[in-house]
Amino acid sequence: MPELPEVETIKNDLSAEILHKKILFIELRLKKIVKNDPSFFKKVLIGAKFRALERCGKLMIFSLGNGQFLLIHLKMTGQLIFRNKKQVIAGGHSDTVFNFDLPNKYSHLVFVFEDKSKLFFNDLRQFGYARIVDKNQLEQIKQRFGMDPLDSRFTLKYFRNLLKKRTGNLKAFLLNQSIIAGLGNIYADEILFEAKILPMRKVTNLTIGEISLLHKSIRKIIMKAIKYRGTTFNTYVDSAGRRGDFLKFLRVYKKEKKLCQRCAHVIKKIKVAGRGTRFCEYCQK
DNA sequence: CTTCTTGTTACTGA
DNA sequence: ATCAGTAACAAGAA
């Protein structure tokens, strides 16, 4: 599942490949993946160039420099894969960097650039989307997102204030994109394990020490996951089709029935806030 | 065959 | 206003 670290990795890598290249052609293979009228979508993009790439939570924002912006959300199984002219010509076989043919049956949208390089938007479950918005719509959408954990304004003081306004459980709090933007099921569970706090705890009865540790853990886990280029469980790959390396650092996500690396008790899995939630009932308090 | 998975939105009722 | 719970979306894994 692309969460903040995965989207950040794709954003950074793609920025080095696609900026300032003219878009020659748009191949829309599955209409529902685009949330605009298809002819409007193509009209805005063809002939335009991506001027900047940014990330808001798990949402990618491609600035077109003409007052319009392309939004792409990968949801659970979306991929954005870039291939240069040489790779496009070679197909999927001859290059060790990537190991599958494109387009494949999950390639719903393809951007063709003037240098014959291509950007493929793949999505197995078709939950992801692409959408063109103008500046006003973009500002409205951005307002719905909470603080980015990497933002310098995400201080302990700020975090303590966020918690004060809430009453629910911690898992739901961490997953709520309008409070903190970018955390999903994998990193929420990993953060709570790191902070040694149970996911079903109410945000109202955390001690000062727990709040401080939780704040530290959010930044620590997210920064480490970015360093290792995200977590590949099923479909996630970066823009070159490579896997993320954070899988080997997971300590609770998909570790149910295995032994806790900290205390050797069995990792449990239950439903919290409607989501599969993994934790150690012994060393998380 | 059924159940589960997951990000987000929409809807219900409390 | 906020929260908990659930359905919806889709397709594959178990």
Coordinates of C-alpha atoms (C1' of nucleotides) in Angstrom, one line a residue:
Chain A
M1 CA 0.0 0.0 0.0
P2 CA 1.6 3.3 -1.0
E3 CA 1.7 5.4 2.2
L4 CA 3.8 8.5 2.8
P5 CA 7.2 6.9 2.4
E6 CA 6.3 5.1 -0.9
V7 CA 4.6 8.2 -2.4
E8 CA 7.6 10.3 -1.3
T9 CA 10.0 7.9 -3.0
I10 CA 8.1 7.9 -6.3
K11 CA 7.8 11.7 -6.2
N12 CA 11.5 12.2 -5.7
D13 CA 12.5 9.7 -8.3
L14 CA 9.9 10.9 -10.9
S15 CA 11.0 14.5 -10.4
A16 CA 14.4 13.6 -12.0
E17 CA 12.7 12.0 -15.0
I18 CA 9.6 13.8 -16.2
L19 CA 9.9 17.5 -15.4
H20 CA 10.0 19.9 -18.3
K21 CA 9.3 17.3 -21.0
K22 CA 6.5 18.0 -23.3
I23 CA 3.6 15.5 -23.2
L24 CA 2.9 14.3 -26.7
F25 CA 0.1 11.8 -26.2
I26 CA -2.2 10.4 -23.5
E27 CA -3.4 6.8 -23.8
L28 CA -6.5 6.4 -21.6
R29 CA -7.2 2.6 -21.5
L30 CA -9.7 2.6 -18.6
K31 CA -11.9 5.7 -18.6
K32 CA -13.1 5.4 -14.9
I33 CA -9.5 5.9 -13.7
V34 CA -9.8 9.5 -14.8
K35 CA -12.2 11.7 -12.8
N36 CA -12.6 14.4 -15.5
D37 CA -14.2 14.3 -18.9
P38 CA -11.7 12.4 -21.0
S39 CA -11.5 15.0 -23.8
F40 CA -10.9 17.8 -21.2
F41 CA -8.3 15.7 -19.5
K42 CA -6.4 15.1 -22.7
K43 CA -6.8 18.7 -23.9
V44 CA -5.2 20.0 -20.7
L45 CA -2.3 17.6 -20.7
I46 CA -1.3 17.2 -24.3
G47 CA 1.3 19.7 -25.2
A48 CA 1.8 20.7 -21.5
K49 CA 4.9 20.0 -19.3
F50 CA 5.1 19.0 -15.7
R51 CA 6.8 21.9 -13.9
A52 CA 6.9 20.6 -10.3
L53 CA 5.9 17.5 -8.3
E54 CA 4.7 17.6 -4.8
R55 CA 3.1 15.3 -2.3
C56 CA 0.2 16.0 0.1
G57 CA -0.3 13.1 2.4
K58 CA -0.5 10.1 0.0
L59 CA -1.7 12.3 -2.9
M60 CA 0.7 13.3 -5.7
I61 CA 0.3 16.7 -7.3
F62 CA 1.8 17.4 -10.7
S63 CA 1.9 21.2 -11.3
L64 CA 1.4 22.0 -15.0
G65 CA 2.3 25.7 -14.9
N66 CA -0.9 26.7 -16.8
G67 CA -3.0 27.1 -13.6
Q68 CA -3.9 23.4 -13.8
F69 CA -2.8 20.5 -11.6
L70 CA -2.8 16.8 -12.2
L71 CA -3.7 14.8 -9.0
I72 CA -2.8 11.1 -8.8
H73 CA -3.8 8.9 -5.9
L74 CA -2.5 5.4 -5.9
K75 CA -4.9 4.1 -3.2
M76 CA -4.0 0.5 -2.5
T77 CA -2.5 -1.0 -5.6
G78 CA -1.6 1.9 -7.8
Q79 CA 1.8 2.1 -9.5
L80 CA 3.6 4.9 -11.4
I81 CA 6.3 3.5 -13.5
F82 CA 8.6 5.5 -15.8
R83 CA 10.5 4.1 -18.7
N84 CA 12.9 5.9 -21.0
K85 CA 13.0 5.5 -24.7
K86 CA 15.5 2.7 -24.6
Q87 CA 13.5 0.7 -22.1
V88 CA 10.3 1.3 -24.0
I89 CA 11.9 -0.1 -27.1
A90 CA 13.4 -3.0 -25.3
G91 CA 10.1 -4.1 -23.7
G92 CA 10.1 -6.0 -20.5
H93 CA 12.7 -8.7 -21.1
S94 CA 16.2 -7.4 -21.6
D95 CA 16.8 -5.0 -18.7
T96 CA 17.5 -6.2 -15.2
V97 CA 16.1 -2.9 -13.7
F98 CA 12.5 -3.9 -14.5
N99 CA 11.0 -7.3 -14.9
F100 CA 7.6 -7.0 -16.5
D101 CA 6.2 -5.9 -19.8
L102 CA 4.3 -2.6 -20.0
P103 CA 1.7 -1.7 -20.7
N104 CA 0.1 -4.7 -19.0
K105 CA -3.6 -5.4 -18.2
Y106 CA -3.4 -3.0 -15.2
S107 CA -2.0 -0.1 -17.2
H108 CA -5.0 2.2 -17.3
L109 CA -3.3 5.5 -18.2
V110 CA -0.1 6.2 -20.2
F111 CA 1.7 9.5 -20.6
V112 CA 4.0 9.6 -23.7
F113 CA 6.7 12.3 -23.7
E114 CA 8.4 14.0 -26.6
D115 CA 11.6 12.0 -26.1
K116 CA 9.5 8.8 -26.4
S117 CA 9.8 8.0 -22.7
K118 CA 6.5 6.9 -21.0
L119 CA 4.9 7.1 -17.6
F120 CA 2.5 4.2 -16.8
F121 CA -0.2 4.5 -14.2
N122 CA -1.1 0.9 -13.3
D123 CA -3.7 -0.2 -10.8
L124 CA -4.8 -3.8 -10.2
R125 CA -7.9 -2.9 -8.1
Q126 CA -8.8 0.3 -9.9
F127 CA -9.3 2.3 -6.7
G128 CA -6.7 4.9 -7.7
Y129 CA -7.5 7.9 -9.8
A130 CA -6.1 10.8 -11.9
R131 CA -7.8 14.2 -11.9
I132 CA -7.2 17.6 -13.3
V133 CA -8.0 20.5 -10.9
D134 CA -7.5 24.3 -11.0
K135 CA -5.8 26.3 -8.3
N136 CA -8.9 26.9 -6.3
Q137 CA -9.9 23.3 -6.3
L138 CA -6.4 22.3 -5.3
E139 CA -6.4 24.7 -2.3
Q140 CA -9.7 23.3 -1.2
I141 CA -8.4 19.7 -1.4
K142 CA -5.1 20.6 0.4
Q143 CA -7.1 22.1 3.2
R144 CA -8.6 18.8 4.0
F145 CA -5.2 17.3 4.8
G146 CA -3.6 17.5 8.3
M147 CA 0.0 18.2 9.1
D148 CA 2.8 16.3 7.3
P149 CA 4.9 14.4 9.8
L150 CA 8.0 15.6 8.0
D151 CA 7.1 19.3 8.2
S152 CA 9.2 21.3 10.6
R153 CA 6.0 22.7 12.1
F154 CA 5.1 19.1 13.3
T155 CA 6.6 19.7 16.8
L156 CA 5.9 18.0 20.0
K157 CA 3.9 21.0 21.1
Y158 CA 1.8 20.9 17.9
F159 CA 1.3 17.2 18.3
R160 CA 0.1 17.6 21.9
N161 CA -2.4 20.1 20.7
L162 CA -3.8 17.8 18.1
L163 CA -4.3 15.1 20.7
K164 CA -6.1 17.5 23.0
K165 CA -8.9 18.1 20.5
R166 CA -9.7 14.4 20.1
T167 CA -11.4 11.6 22.0
G168 CA -11.1 8.4 19.9
N169 CA -8.6 5.6 19.9
L170 CA -5.0 6.0 18.8
K171 CA -5.2 3.8 15.7
A172 CA -8.1 5.8 14.3
F173 CA -6.2 9.0 15.2
L174 CA -3.1 8.0 13.3
L175 CA -5.1 6.9 10.2
N176 CA -7.1 10.1 10.1
Q177 CA -5.7 12.0 7.1
S178 CA -7.2 15.3 8.3
I179 CA -5.2 15.2 11.5
I180 CA -1.8 13.9 10.3
A181 CA -1.4 13.3 6.6
G182 CA 0.2 10.2 5.1
L183 CA 0.1 7.4 7.6
G184 CA -1.7 4.1 6.6
N185 CA -2.2 0.7 8.1
I186 CA 1.5 -0.5 7.9
Y187 CA 3.2 2.5 9.5
A188 CA 0.4 3.2 12.0
D189 CA 1.0 -0.3 13.5
E190 CA 4.8 0.0 13.3
I191 CA 4.7 3.5 15.0
L192 CA 2.6 2.2 17.9
F193 CA 4.9 -0.8 18.3
E194 CA 7.9 1.5 18.3
A195 CA 6.2 3.8 20.9
K196 CA 5.2 0.7 23.0
I197 CA 1.6 1.9 23.1
L198 CA -1.5 -0.2 22.4
P199 CA -3.6 0.8 19.3
M200 CA -6.9 0.7 21.1
R201 CA -5.8 3.2 23.8
K202 CA -7.9 6.4 24.0
V203 CA -5.9 9.5 23.0
T204 CA -7.3 11.3 26.1
N205 CA -5.4 9.1 28.7
L206 CA -1.9 9.2 27.3
T207 CA 0.8 10.4 29.6
I208 CA 3.2 13.2 28.7
G209 CA 5.9 10.6 28.3
E210 CA 3.8 8.5 26.0
I211 CA 2.9 11.5 23.8
S212 CA 6.5 12.5 23.5
L213 CA 7.6 8.9 22.6
L214 CA 4.7 8.6 20.1
H215 CA 5.7 11.9 18.4
K216 CA 9.3 10.7 18.2
S217 CA 8.2 7.3 16.8
I218 CA 6.1 8.8 14.0
R219 CA 9.1 10.8 12.7
K220 CA 11.6 8.0 13.3
I221 CA 9.6 5.2 11.5
I222 CA 8.6 7.5 8.6
M223 CA 12.1 8.8 8.0
K224 CA 13.6 5.3 8.2
A225 CA 10.9 4.0 5.8
I226 CA 11.8 6.8 3.3
K227 CA 15.5 6.0 3.7
Y228 CA 14.8 2.4 2.7
R229 CA 12.4 3.5 -0.1
G230 CA 9.2 2.1 1.4
T231 CA 7.7 -1.3 2.0
T232 CA 6.8 -3.8 -0.8
F233 CA 4.3 -6.3 0.3
N234 CA 2.3 -7.1 -2.8
T235 CA 2.1 -4.6 -5.6
Y236 CA 4.1 -1.6 -4.5
V237 CA 7.1 -0.7 -6.7
D238 CA 8.9 2.6 -7.2
S239 CA 9.0 4.5 -10.5
A240 CA 11.7 2.2 -11.8
G241 CA 9.7 -0.9 -10.9
R242 CA 12.0 -1.8 -7.9
R243 CA 10.8 -3.0 -4.6
G244 CA 11.1 -1.0 -1.3
D245 CA 13.5 -2.4 1.3
F246 CA 11.6 -1.5 4.5
L247 CA 9.9 -4.9 4.6
K248 CA 12.8 -6.4 6.6
F249 CA 12.3 -3.8 9.3
L250 CA 8.6 -4.6 9.9
R251 CA 8.0 -5.8 13.5
V252 CA 4.2 -6.2 13.7
Y253 CA 2.6 -5.6 10.3
K254 CA 1.7 -9.0 8.9
K255 CA 3.7 -10.6 11.8
E256 CA 0.6 -12.0 13.7
K257 CA 1.3 -15.4 15.3
K258 CA 5.0 -14.7 15.1
L259 CA 7.1 -13.9 18.2
C260 CA 7.7 -10.3 19.2
Q261 CA 11.4 -9.3 18.5
R262 CA 11.4 -7.3 21.8
C263 CA 9.9 -9.7 24.3
A264 CA 9.2 -13.0 22.4
H265 CA 5.5 -13.0 23.1
V266 CA 3.1 -13.8 20.3
I267 CA 2.0 -10.8 18.1
K268 CA -1.8 -10.5 18.1
K269 CA -4.1 -9.3 15.3
I270 CA -7.5 -7.8 16.0
K271 CA -9.8 -5.2 14.4
V272 CA -9.4 -1.6 15.6
A273 CA -11.1 1.3 13.9
G274 CA -12.3 -1.1 11.3
R275 CA -8.8 -2.1 10.3
G276 CA -6.7 -5.1 10.8
T277 CA -4.3 -4.1 13.6
R278 CA -1.2 -6.0 14.8
F279 CA 0.5 -5.4 18.1
C280 CA 2.3 -7.1 21.0
E281 CA 0.0 -7.2 24.0
Y282 CA 2.9 -7.7 26.3
C283 CA 5.3 -4.9 25.5
Q284 CA 2.8 -2.4 24.2
K285 CA 1.0 -0.8 27.1
Chain B
dC1 C1' -17.0 -21.8 -2.0
dT2 C1' -16.2 -17.9 1.7
dT3 C1' -13.6 -14.5 4.0
dC4 C1' -10.2 -11.1 4.2
dT5 C1' -7.4 -7.4 2.6
dT6 C1' -6.8 -2.0 2.2
dG7 C1' -7.6 4.0 1.3
dT8 C1' -11.1 6.8 1.1
dT9 C1' -15.7 8.5 1.0
dA10 C1' -20.4 8.3 2.3
dC11 C1' -23.7 7.2 5.2
dT12 C1' -26.0 5.7 9.5
dG13 C1' -27.0 6.3 14.5
dA14 C1' -25.3 7.7 18.9
Chain C
dA1 C1' -19.0 18.7 16.2
dT2 C1' -17.2 14.2 16.8
dC3 C1' -17.2 9.4 16.9
dA4 C1' -18.0 4.3 15.9
dG5 C1' -19.5 1.2 12.7
dT6 C1' -20.5 -0.3 8.1
dA7 C1' -20.9 -0.5 3.0
dA8 C1' -18.9 0.5 -1.3
dC9 C1' -15.3 0.1 -4.7
dA10 C1' -12.1 -4.4 -7.1
dA11 C1' -9.5 -8.4 -7.6
dG12 C1' -6.6 -11.6 -5.8
dA13 C1' -4.8 -14.5 -1.8
dA14 C1' -5.7 -17.8 1.6

